[in-house]
């Protein structure tokens, strides 16, 4: 009886091992049958194999429960397929030409990526919407190739420093030329509401920026605002609310007054022992009054006639935190206690942003109106940035040869700086 039970248990165990892994063979090609070399075969987010010179791949061990795999290649649309029951797969990938048909803004108008021979990078409105930033300069960080952005400080509303062609001059400016809807823009880029931006194109090479002359020597950043499209009126409202907090924690410091005073005592005590050559008894006698002198006032109060530390360096258990200031008659005036200035300065604050837009039009007339409010409070008390903005774009086709347009924008910004405790205002 026992022998049969053991045999059955081993058989079940071997069966479980056999079902845990499956072999898969496959071939990857394009729509014309050309093999795709070095296509990535993924299970979940992990790449498990690459296709060989003939477009074939082999997976010897596929974990149990895996139902699909994804095949991806640069410039082609990734495809996710169910693993066939017989373990053989034929994957056909299609070329992704959507990026080639994407229009980019250039100095003389617009062009398709497929026909554009210069060096340029673009960022669409959709990418801007996915990044919660107060100004477009911070949205460029990590999204536009070849563009370097540096944030000098964490003050809300402060634009990042933009470099397109690196550092090429000591005295002259190295910032790129900003062109807003075809007009050079000399104002603060943080005054432009990112919600009003349709497209940002960065011209990086000399040929692309040649039409701007010497002003485009450091690159050109073309900002195109939103316009109305034919169709019924479209009303959009967007509200965002969040919390600003310190991302990088502070250094680990002594936060307890008792620990701090104890470390100070041993520091002064060791100084007398090793540097001044005093005896242990003499060093202990000198250290207690030196603590009060080093701190400026007695942080702890002790009963009359008792010291804060005994001869062995032990903290007085009857000491209480705080020092009572008394008048000449002995009446209490004020209790002095240590303050946590970090807690007083740094705090979590809120960020609120609200945008309202109306757009529409027909074959002859289109319009876009947007208005926004931003209140970005900093993590330091009394620091923050407020912005009120509105923009109107309208185009009217009066004749086949005559088009009338208006592009108006207004922005009012108010910055609060903690070091000055005053507000600075800017209007553009």
mmCIF file of N, CA and C in Angstrom, residues 224-342:
data_model
loop_
_atom_site.group_PDB
_atom_site.id
_atom_site.type_symbol
_atom_site.label_atom_id
_atom_site.label_comp_id
_atom_site.label_asym_id
_atom_site.label_seq_id
_atom_site.Cartn_x
_atom_site.Cartn_y
_atom_site.Cartn_z
ATOM 1 N N UNK A 224 3.511 76.808 -31.438
ATOM 2 C CA UNK A 224 2.264 77.060 -32.157
ATOM 3 C C UNK A 224 1.101 76.860 -31.198
ATOM 4 N N UNK A 225 0.253 77.878 -31.089
ATOM 5 C CA UNK A 225 -0.897 77.776 -30.189
ATOM 6 C C UNK A 225 -2.078 77.124 -30.903
ATOM 7 N N UNK A 226 -3.064 76.723 -30.134
ATOM 8 C CA UNK A 226 -4.216 76.006 -30.669
ATOM 9 C C UNK A 226 -5.108 76.920 -31.492
ATOM 10 N N UNK A 227 -5.748 76.342 -32.496
ATOM 11 C CA UNK A 227 -6.696 77.051 -33.350
ATOM 12 C C UNK A 227 -7.989 76.246 -33.429
ATOM 13 N N UNK A 228 -9.038 76.928 -33.816
ATOM 14 C CA UNK A 228 -10.320 76.256 -33.955
ATOM 15 C C UNK A 228 -10.372 75.362 -35.178
ATOM 16 N N UNK A 229 -11.211 74.330 -35.129
ATOM 17 C CA UNK A 229 -11.392 73.409 -36.240
ATOM 18 C C UNK A 229 -12.858 73.376 -36.648
ATOM 19 N N UNK A 230 -13.079 73.043 -37.892
ATOM 20 C CA UNK A 230 -14.446 73.013 -38.413
ATOM 21 C C UNK A 230 -15.282 72.000 -37.641
ATOM 22 N N UNK A 231 -16.496 72.413 -37.345
ATOM 23 C CA UNK A 231 -17.391 71.540 -36.598
ATOM 24 C C UNK A 231 -18.158 72.319 -35.551
ATOM 25 N N UNK A 232 -18.957 71.612 -34.788
ATOM 26 C CA UNK A 232 -19.735 72.246 -33.730
ATOM 27 C C UNK A 232 -18.818 72.805 -32.652
ATOM 28 N N UNK A 233 -19.362 73.747 -31.913
ATOM 29 C CA UNK A 233 -18.598 74.343 -30.823
ATOM 30 C C UNK A 233 -18.222 73.276 -29.796
ATOM 31 N N UNK A 234 -16.979 73.298 -29.391
ATOM 32 C CA UNK A 234 -16.457 72.316 -28.446
ATOM 33 C C UNK A 234 -16.010 73.038 -27.186
ATOM 34 N N UNK A 235 -16.631 72.704 -26.077
ATOM 35 C CA UNK A 235 -16.319 73.330 -24.793
ATOM 36 C C UNK A 235 -15.585 72.309 -23.930
ATOM 37 N N UNK A 236 -14.437 72.711 -23.421
ATOM 38 C CA UNK A 236 -13.634 71.827 -22.585
ATOM 39 C C UNK A 236 -13.280 72.527 -21.284
ATOM 40 N N UNK A 237 -13.412 71.807 -20.192
ATOM 41 C CA UNK A 237 -12.982 72.312 -18.886
ATOM 42 C C UNK A 237 -12.103 71.257 -18.240
ATOM 43 N N UNK A 238 -10.987 71.715 -17.711
ATOM 44 C CA UNK A 238 -10.031 70.809 -17.092
ATOM 45 C C UNK A 238 -9.609 71.374 -15.747
ATOM 46 N N UNK A 239 -9.674 70.563 -14.746
ATOM 47 C CA UNK A 239 -9.233 70.955 -13.411
ATOM 48 C C UNK A 239 -8.220 69.962 -12.877
ATOM 49 N N UNK A 240 -7.120 70.478 -12.380
ATOM 50 C CA UNK A 240 -6.081 69.628 -11.804
ATOM 51 C C UNK A 240 -5.756 70.128 -10.396
ATOM 52 N N UNK A 241 -5.632 69.177 -9.505
ATOM 53 C CA UNK A 241 -5.296 69.516 -8.127
ATOM 54 C C UNK A 241 -4.277 68.510 -7.622
ATOM 55 N N UNK A 242 -3.244 69.016 -6.978
ATOM 56 C CA UNK A 242 -2.202 68.131 -6.469
ATOM 57 C C UNK A 242 -1.522 68.731 -5.260
ATOM 58 N N UNK A 243 -0.510 68.021 -4.792
ATOM 59 C CA UNK A 243 0.229 68.420 -3.599
ATOM 60 C C UNK A 243 1.702 68.524 -3.957
ATOM 61 N N UNK A 244 2.325 69.622 -3.565
ATOM 62 C CA UNK A 244 3.759 69.806 -3.737
ATOM 63 C C UNK A 244 4.463 69.398 -2.449
ATOM 64 N N UNK A 245 5.447 68.539 -2.575
ATOM 65 C CA UNK A 245 6.220 68.103 -1.418
ATOM 66 C C UNK A 245 7.676 67.961 -1.824
ATOM 67 N N UNK A 246 8.531 67.895 -0.842
ATOM 68 C CA UNK A 246 9.959 67.774 -1.107
ATOM 69 C C UNK A 246 10.267 66.374 -1.616
ATOM 70 N N UNK A 247 10.865 66.290 -2.810
ATOM 71 C CA UNK A 247 11.134 64.987 -3.419
ATOM 72 C C UNK A 247 12.365 64.334 -2.825
ATOM 73 N N UNK A 248 13.439 65.113 -2.624
ATOM 74 C CA UNK A 248 14.683 64.577 -2.072
ATOM 75 C C UNK A 248 14.680 64.824 -0.571
ATOM 76 N N UNK A 249 14.732 63.788 0.245
ATOM 77 C CA UNK A 249 14.694 63.998 1.700
ATOM 78 C C UNK A 249 15.951 64.677 2.200
ATOM 79 N N UNK A 250 15.827 65.310 3.346
ATOM 80 C CA UNK A 250 16.960 65.993 3.952
ATOM 81 C C UNK A 250 17.924 64.974 4.550
ATOM 82 N N UNK A 251 19.110 65.435 4.885
ATOM 83 C CA UNK A 251 20.076 64.560 5.531
ATOM 84 C C UNK A 251 19.539 64.107 6.890
ATOM 85 N N UNK A 252 20.006 62.950 7.318
ATOM 86 C CA UNK A 252 19.619 62.443 8.630
ATOM 87 C C UNK A 252 20.355 63.249 9.690
ATOM 88 N N UNK A 253 19.636 63.986 10.482
ATOM 89 C CA UNK A 253 20.230 64.875 11.477
ATOM 90 C C UNK A 253 19.703 64.507 12.860
ATOM 91 N N UNK A 254 20.345 65.072 13.877
ATOM 92 C CA UNK A 254 19.899 64.872 15.254
ATOM 93 C C UNK A 254 18.665 65.732 15.479
ATOM 94 N N UNK A 255 17.558 65.116 15.804
ATOM 95 C CA UNK A 255 16.295 65.831 15.959
ATOM 96 C C UNK A 255 15.827 65.895 17.413
ATOM 97 N N UNK A 256 16.447 65.144 18.298
ATOM 98 C CA UNK A 256 16.041 65.141 19.699
ATOM 99 C C UNK A 256 16.985 66.029 20.501
ATOM 100 N N UNK A 257 16.421 66.925 21.309
ATOM 101 C CA UNK A 257 17.237 67.866 22.076
ATOM 102 C C UNK A 257 18.148 67.141 23.057
ATOM 103 N N UNK A 258 17.662 66.073 23.657
ATOM 104 C CA UNK A 258 18.479 65.322 24.614
ATOM 105 C C UNK A 258 19.678 64.695 23.913
ATOM 106 N N UNK A 259 19.467 64.103 22.738
ATOM 107 C CA UNK A 259 20.579 63.505 21.995
ATOM 108 C C UNK A 259 21.592 64.563 21.592
ATOM 109 N N UNK A 260 21.096 65.723 21.175
ATOM 110 C CA UNK A 260 22.009 66.785 20.747
ATOM 111 C C UNK A 260 22.874 67.260 21.910
ATOM 112 N N UNK A 261 22.259 67.499 23.068
ATOM 113 C CA UNK A 261 23.012 67.974 24.231
ATOM 114 C C UNK A 261 23.996 66.904 24.699
ATOM 115 N N UNK A 262 23.602 65.637 24.606
ATOM 116 C CA UNK A 262 24.506 64.553 25.003
ATOM 117 C C UNK A 262 25.719 64.494 24.088
ATOM 118 N N UNK A 263 25.505 64.606 22.780
ATOM 119 C CA UNK A 263 26.639 64.628 21.839
ATOM 120 C C UNK A 263 27.535 65.837 22.100
ATOM 121 N N UNK A 264 26.928 66.971 22.398
ATOM 122 C CA UNK A 264 27.712 68.172 22.679
ATOM 123 C C UNK A 264 28.550 67.994 23.941
ATOM 124 N N UNK A 265 27.959 67.378 24.956
ATOM 125 C CA UNK A 265 28.700 67.151 26.204
ATOM 126 C C UNK A 265 29.941 66.306 25.944
ATOM 127 N N UNK A 266 29.779 65.184 25.249
ATOM 128 C CA UNK A 266 30.913 64.296 24.992
ATOM 129 C C UNK A 266 31.944 64.964 24.089
ATOM 130 N N UNK A 267 31.498 65.827 23.201
ATOM 131 C CA UNK A 267 32.447 66.544 22.345
ATOM 132 C C UNK A 267 33.325 67.483 23.169
ATOM 133 N N UNK A 268 32.706 68.256 24.054
ATOM 134 C CA UNK A 268 33.473 69.178 24.901
ATOM 135 C C UNK A 268 34.322 68.418 25.914
ATOM 136 N N UNK A 269 33.772 67.337 26.427
ATOM 137 C CA UNK A 269 34.506 66.520 27.405
ATOM 138 C C UNK A 269 35.757 65.917 26.774
ATOM 139 N N UNK A 270 35.615 65.344 25.582
ATOM 140 C CA UNK A 270 36.770 64.742 24.904
ATOM 141 C C UNK A 270 37.800 65.787 24.500
ATOM 142 N N UNK A 271 37.336 66.990 24.200
ATOM 143 C CA UNK A 271 38.286 68.060 23.870
ATOM 144 C C UNK A 271 39.193 68.366 25.057
ATOM 145 N N UNK A 272 38.613 68.433 26.268
ATOM 146 C CA UNK A 272 39.432 68.694 27.453
ATOM 147 C C UNK A 272 40.358 67.524 27.763
ATOM 148 N N UNK A 273 39.900 66.301 27.496
ATOM 149 C CA UNK A 273 40.719 65.126 27.807
ATOM 150 C C UNK A 273 41.889 64.991 26.841
ATOM 151 N N UNK A 274 41.614 65.050 25.539
ATOM 152 C CA UNK A 274 42.633 64.722 24.537
ATOM 153 C C UNK A 274 43.399 65.937 24.015
ATOM 154 N N UNK A 275 42.761 67.094 23.979
ATOM 155 C CA UNK A 275 43.448 68.282 23.454
ATOM 156 C C UNK A 275 44.063 69.135 24.556
ATOM 157 N N UNK A 276 43.340 69.275 25.677
ATOM 158 C CA UNK A 276 43.828 70.144 26.756
ATOM 159 C C UNK A 276 44.561 69.377 27.845
ATOM 160 N N UNK A 277 44.518 68.050 27.805
ATOM 161 C CA UNK A 277 45.268 67.242 28.760
ATOM 162 C C UNK A 277 44.737 67.273 30.176
ATOM 163 N N UNK A 278 43.454 67.525 30.373
ATOM 164 C CA UNK A 278 42.876 67.578 31.713
ATOM 165 C C UNK A 278 42.511 66.177 32.186
ATOM 166 N N UNK A 279 42.382 66.056 33.487
ATOM 167 C CA UNK A 279 41.944 64.789 34.056
ATOM 168 C C UNK A 279 40.452 64.611 33.819
ATOM 169 N N UNK A 280 39.969 63.386 34.006
ATOM 170 C CA UNK A 280 38.554 63.106 33.784
ATOM 171 C C UNK A 280 37.678 63.892 34.745
ATOM 172 N N UNK A 281 38.116 64.004 36.001
ATOM 173 C CA UNK A 281 37.323 64.740 36.997
ATOM 174 C C UNK A 281 37.262 66.219 36.658
ATOM 175 N N UNK A 282 38.410 66.773 36.282
ATOM 176 C CA UNK A 282 38.450 68.205 35.947
ATOM 177 C C UNK A 282 37.661 68.489 34.667
ATOM 178 N N UNK A 283 37.752 67.596 33.683
ATOM 179 C CA UNK A 283 37.009 67.789 32.434
ATOM 180 C C UNK A 283 35.510 67.750 32.673
ATOM 181 N N UNK A 284 35.049 66.853 33.571
ATOM 182 C CA UNK A 284 33.621 66.784 33.880
ATOM 183 C C UNK A 284 33.138 68.055 34.563
ATOM 184 N N UNK A 285 33.970 68.644 35.419
ATOM 185 C CA UNK A 285 33.587 69.876 36.105
ATOM 186 C C UNK A 285 33.463 71.048 35.132
ATOM 187 N N UNK A 286 34.333 71.076 34.136
ATOM 188 C CA UNK A 286 34.315 72.195 33.185
ATOM 189 C C UNK A 286 33.218 72.070 32.129
ATOM 190 N N UNK A 287 32.794 70.848 31.820
ATOM 191 C CA UNK A 287 31.912 70.641 30.668
ATOM 192 C C UNK A 287 30.506 71.161 30.901
ATOM 193 N N UNK A 288 29.929 70.976 32.090
ATOM 194 C CA UNK A 288 28.554 71.421 32.337
ATOM 195 C C UNK A 288 28.357 72.911 32.090
ATOM 196 N N UNK A 289 29.182 73.801 32.637
ATOM 197 C CA UNK A 289 28.980 75.229 32.335
ATOM 198 C C UNK A 289 29.305 75.588 30.888
ATOM 199 N N UNK A 290 30.192 74.820 30.248
ATOM 200 C CA UNK A 290 30.534 75.106 28.851
ATOM 201 C C UNK A 290 29.368 74.780 27.917
ATOM 202 N N UNK A 291 28.526 73.805 28.298
ATOM 203 C CA UNK A 291 27.360 73.475 27.469
ATOM 204 C C UNK A 291 26.435 74.665 27.360
ATOM 205 N N UNK A 292 26.141 75.289 28.509
ATOM 206 C CA UNK A 292 25.239 76.441 28.502
ATOM 207 C C UNK A 292 25.822 77.580 27.676
ATOM 208 N N UNK A 293 27.130 77.779 27.761
ATOM 209 C CA UNK A 293 27.769 78.848 26.992
ATOM 210 C C UNK A 293 27.722 78.550 25.495
ATOM 211 N N UNK A 294 27.891 77.279 25.121
ATOM 212 C CA UNK A 294 27.871 76.906 23.703
ATOM 213 C C UNK A 294 26.475 77.047 23.110
ATOM 214 N N UNK A 295 25.439 76.735 23.894
ATOM 215 C CA UNK A 295 24.067 76.811 23.393
ATOM 216 C C UNK A 295 23.486 78.213 23.479
ATOM 217 N N UNK A 296 24.024 79.045 24.343
ATOM 218 C CA UNK A 296 23.502 80.401 24.493
ATOM 219 C C UNK A 296 22.517 80.540 25.631
ATOM 220 N N UNK A 297 21.867 79.456 26.003
ATOM 221 C CA UNK A 297 20.947 79.453 27.147
ATOM 222 C C UNK A 297 20.750 78.010 27.589
ATOM 223 N N UNK A 298 20.327 77.793 28.832
ATOM 224 C CA UNK A 298 20.119 76.420 29.290
ATOM 225 C C UNK A 298 18.904 75.788 28.630
ATOM 226 N N UNK A 299 19.136 74.835 27.718
ATOM 227 C CA UNK A 299 18.037 74.182 27.014
ATOM 228 C C UNK A 299 17.202 73.347 27.986
ATOM 229 N N UNK A 300 17.856 72.733 28.970
ATOM 230 C CA UNK A 300 17.160 71.930 29.977
ATOM 231 C C UNK A 300 17.259 72.625 31.334
ATOM 232 N N UNK A 301 16.216 72.514 32.104
ATOM 233 C CA UNK A 301 16.201 73.028 33.477
ATOM 234 C C UNK A 301 16.417 71.869 34.441
ATOM 235 N N UNK A 302 17.263 72.092 35.436
ATOM 236 C CA UNK A 302 17.548 71.060 36.438
ATOM 237 C C UNK A 302 17.172 71.578 37.818
ATOM 238 N N UNK A 303 16.849 70.689 38.744
ATOM 239 C CA UNK A 303 16.580 71.124 40.120
ATOM 240 C C UNK A 303 17.768 71.882 40.695
ATOM 241 N N UNK A 304 17.489 72.776 41.608
ATOM 242 C CA UNK A 304 18.528 73.635 42.173
ATOM 243 C C UNK A 304 19.616 72.786 42.819
ATOM 244 N N UNK A 305 20.861 73.105 42.453
ATOM 245 C CA UNK A 305 22.001 72.394 43.010
ATOM 246 C C UNK A 305 22.416 71.178 42.227
ATOM 247 N N UNK A 306 21.691 70.811 41.175
ATOM 248 C CA UNK A 306 22.036 69.636 40.377
ATOM 249 C C UNK A 306 22.571 70.064 39.015
ATOM 250 N N UNK A 307 23.431 69.200 38.452
ATOM 251 C CA UNK A 307 24.012 69.454 37.139
ATOM 252 C C UNK A 307 23.264 68.663 36.069
ATOM 253 N N UNK A 308 23.471 69.066 34.818
ATOM 254 C CA UNK A 308 22.807 68.381 33.714
ATOM 255 C C UNK A 308 23.416 67.002 33.477
ATOM 256 N N UNK A 309 24.728 66.876 33.698
ATOM 257 C CA UNK A 309 25.427 65.596 33.559
ATOM 258 C C UNK A 309 26.226 65.333 34.826
ATOM 259 N N UNK A 310 26.272 64.058 35.239
ATOM 260 C CA UNK A 310 27.064 63.725 36.422
ATOM 261 C C UNK A 310 28.515 63.507 36.027
ATOM 262 N N UNK A 311 29.317 63.077 36.984
ATOM 263 C CA UNK A 311 30.752 62.920 36.742
ATOM 264 C C UNK A 311 31.053 61.826 35.728
ATOM 265 N N UNK A 312 30.130 60.888 35.543
ATOM 266 C CA UNK A 312 30.330 59.803 34.578
ATOM 267 C C UNK A 312 29.731 60.111 33.205
ATOM 268 N N UNK A 313 29.209 61.325 33.026
ATOM 269 C CA UNK A 313 28.644 61.712 31.737
ATOM 270 C C UNK A 313 27.235 61.238 31.512
ATOM 271 N N UNK A 314 26.518 60.867 32.554
ATOM 272 C CA UNK A 314 25.134 60.419 32.433
ATOM 273 C C UNK A 314 24.183 61.601 32.533
ATOM 274 N N UNK A 315 23.156 61.594 31.673
ATOM 275 C CA UNK A 315 22.175 62.676 31.642
ATOM 276 C C UNK A 315 21.305 62.621 32.896
ATOM 277 N N UNK A 316 21.041 63.805 33.468
ATOM 278 C CA UNK A 316 20.226 63.904 34.674
ATOM 279 C C UNK A 316 18.782 63.522 34.353
ATOM 280 N N UNK A 317 18.249 62.446 34.923
ATOM 281 C CA UNK A 317 16.874 62.037 34.597
ATOM 282 C C UNK A 317 15.820 63.020 35.079
ATOM 283 N N UNK A 318 16.177 63.922 35.993
ATOM 284 C CA UNK A 318 15.200 64.875 36.519
ATOM 285 C C UNK A 318 15.221 66.198 35.755
ATOM 286 N N UNK A 319 16.044 66.277 34.713
ATOM 287 C CA UNK A 319 16.090 67.496 33.894
ATOM 288 C C UNK A 319 14.855 67.571 33.006
ATOM 289 N N UNK A 320 14.320 68.765 32.832
ATOM 290 C CA UNK A 320 13.132 68.984 31.996
ATOM 291 C C UNK A 320 13.482 69.923 30.849
ATOM 292 N N UNK A 321 12.866 69.658 29.694
ATOM 293 C CA UNK A 321 13.134 70.467 28.514
ATOM 294 C C UNK A 321 12.512 71.847 28.675
ATOM 295 N N UNK A 322 13.306 72.888 28.402
ATOM 296 C CA UNK A 322 12.819 74.259 28.493
ATOM 297 C C UNK A 322 13.490 75.013 29.622
ATOM 298 N N UNK A 323 13.532 76.313 29.443
ATOM 299 C CA UNK A 323 14.148 77.177 30.453
ATOM 300 C C UNK A 323 13.216 78.346 30.712
ATOM 301 N N UNK A 324 12.848 78.538 31.971
ATOM 302 C CA UNK A 324 11.933 79.602 32.355
ATOM 303 C C UNK A 324 12.716 80.875 32.663
ATOM 304 N N UNK A 325 12.402 81.922 31.914
ATOM 305 C CA UNK A 325 12.998 83.232 32.154
ATOM 306 C C UNK A 325 12.167 83.944 33.218
ATOM 307 N N UNK A 326 12.828 84.446 34.241
ATOM 308 C CA UNK A 326 12.130 85.104 35.342
ATOM 309 C C UNK A 326 12.628 86.529 35.501
ATOM 310 N N UNK A 327 11.780 87.379 36.123
ATOM 311 C CA UNK A 327 12.173 88.756 36.388
ATOM 312 C C UNK A 327 12.983 88.818 37.676
ATOM 313 N N UNK A 328 13.289 90.023 38.107
ATOM 314 C CA UNK A 328 14.127 90.189 39.296
ATOM 315 C C UNK A 328 13.454 89.658 40.551
ATOM 316 N N UNK A 329 12.141 89.669 40.564
ATOM 317 C CA UNK A 329 11.405 89.165 41.722
ATOM 318 C C UNK A 329 11.188 87.647 41.655
ATOM 319 N N UNK A 330 11.651 87.007 40.587
ATOM 320 C CA UNK A 330 11.487 85.569 40.463
ATOM 321 C C UNK A 330 10.201 85.137 39.812
ATOM 322 N N UNK A 331 9.440 86.075 39.284
ATOM 323 C CA UNK A 331 8.189 85.730 38.622
ATOM 324 C C UNK A 331 8.473 85.222 37.202
ATOM 325 N N UNK A 332 7.791 84.164 36.769
ATOM 326 C CA UNK A 332 8.041 83.632 35.410
ATOM 327 C C UNK A 332 7.584 84.612 34.330
ATOM 328 N N UNK A 333 8.435 84.769 33.317
ATOM 329 C CA UNK A 333 8.120 85.659 32.193
ATOM 330 C C UNK A 333 7.882 84.883 30.897
ATOM 331 N N UNK A 334 8.792 83.989 30.568
ATOM 332 C CA UNK A 334 8.698 83.294 29.281
ATOM 333 C C UNK A 334 9.421 81.958 29.366
ATOM 334 N N UNK A 335 8.860 80.939 28.720
ATOM 335 C CA UNK A 335 9.475 79.617 28.676
ATOM 336 C C UNK A 335 10.151 79.439 27.323
ATOM 337 N N UNK A 336 11.461 79.265 27.347
ATOM 338 C CA UNK A 336 12.236 79.076 26.120
ATOM 339 C C UNK A 336 12.372 77.585 25.834
ATOM 340 N N UNK A 337 11.998 77.190 24.600
ATOM 341 C CA UNK A 337 12.119 75.795 24.186
ATOM 342 C C UNK A 337 12.687 75.748 22.768
ATOM 343 N N UNK A 338 13.401 74.676 22.411
ATOM 344 C CA UNK A 338 13.958 74.586 21.048
ATOM 345 C C UNK A 338 12.851 74.536 19.999
ATOM 346 N N UNK A 339 13.105 75.171 18.868
ATOM 347 C CA UNK A 339 12.150 75.198 17.760
ATOM 348 C C UNK A 339 12.673 74.347 16.606
ATOM 349 N N UNK A 340 11.757 73.691 15.912
ATOM 350 C CA UNK A 340 12.088 72.933 14.707
ATOM 351 C C UNK A 340 11.890 73.864 13.506
ATOM 352 N N UNK A 341 12.961 74.561 13.121
ATOM 353 C CA UNK A 341 12.837 75.557 12.055
ATOM 354 C C UNK A 341 12.590 74.905 10.702
ATOM 355 N N UNK A 342 13.062 73.675 10.522
ATOM 356 C CA UNK A 342 12.780 72.972 9.263
ATOM 357 C C UNK A 342 11.278 72.762 9.098
#
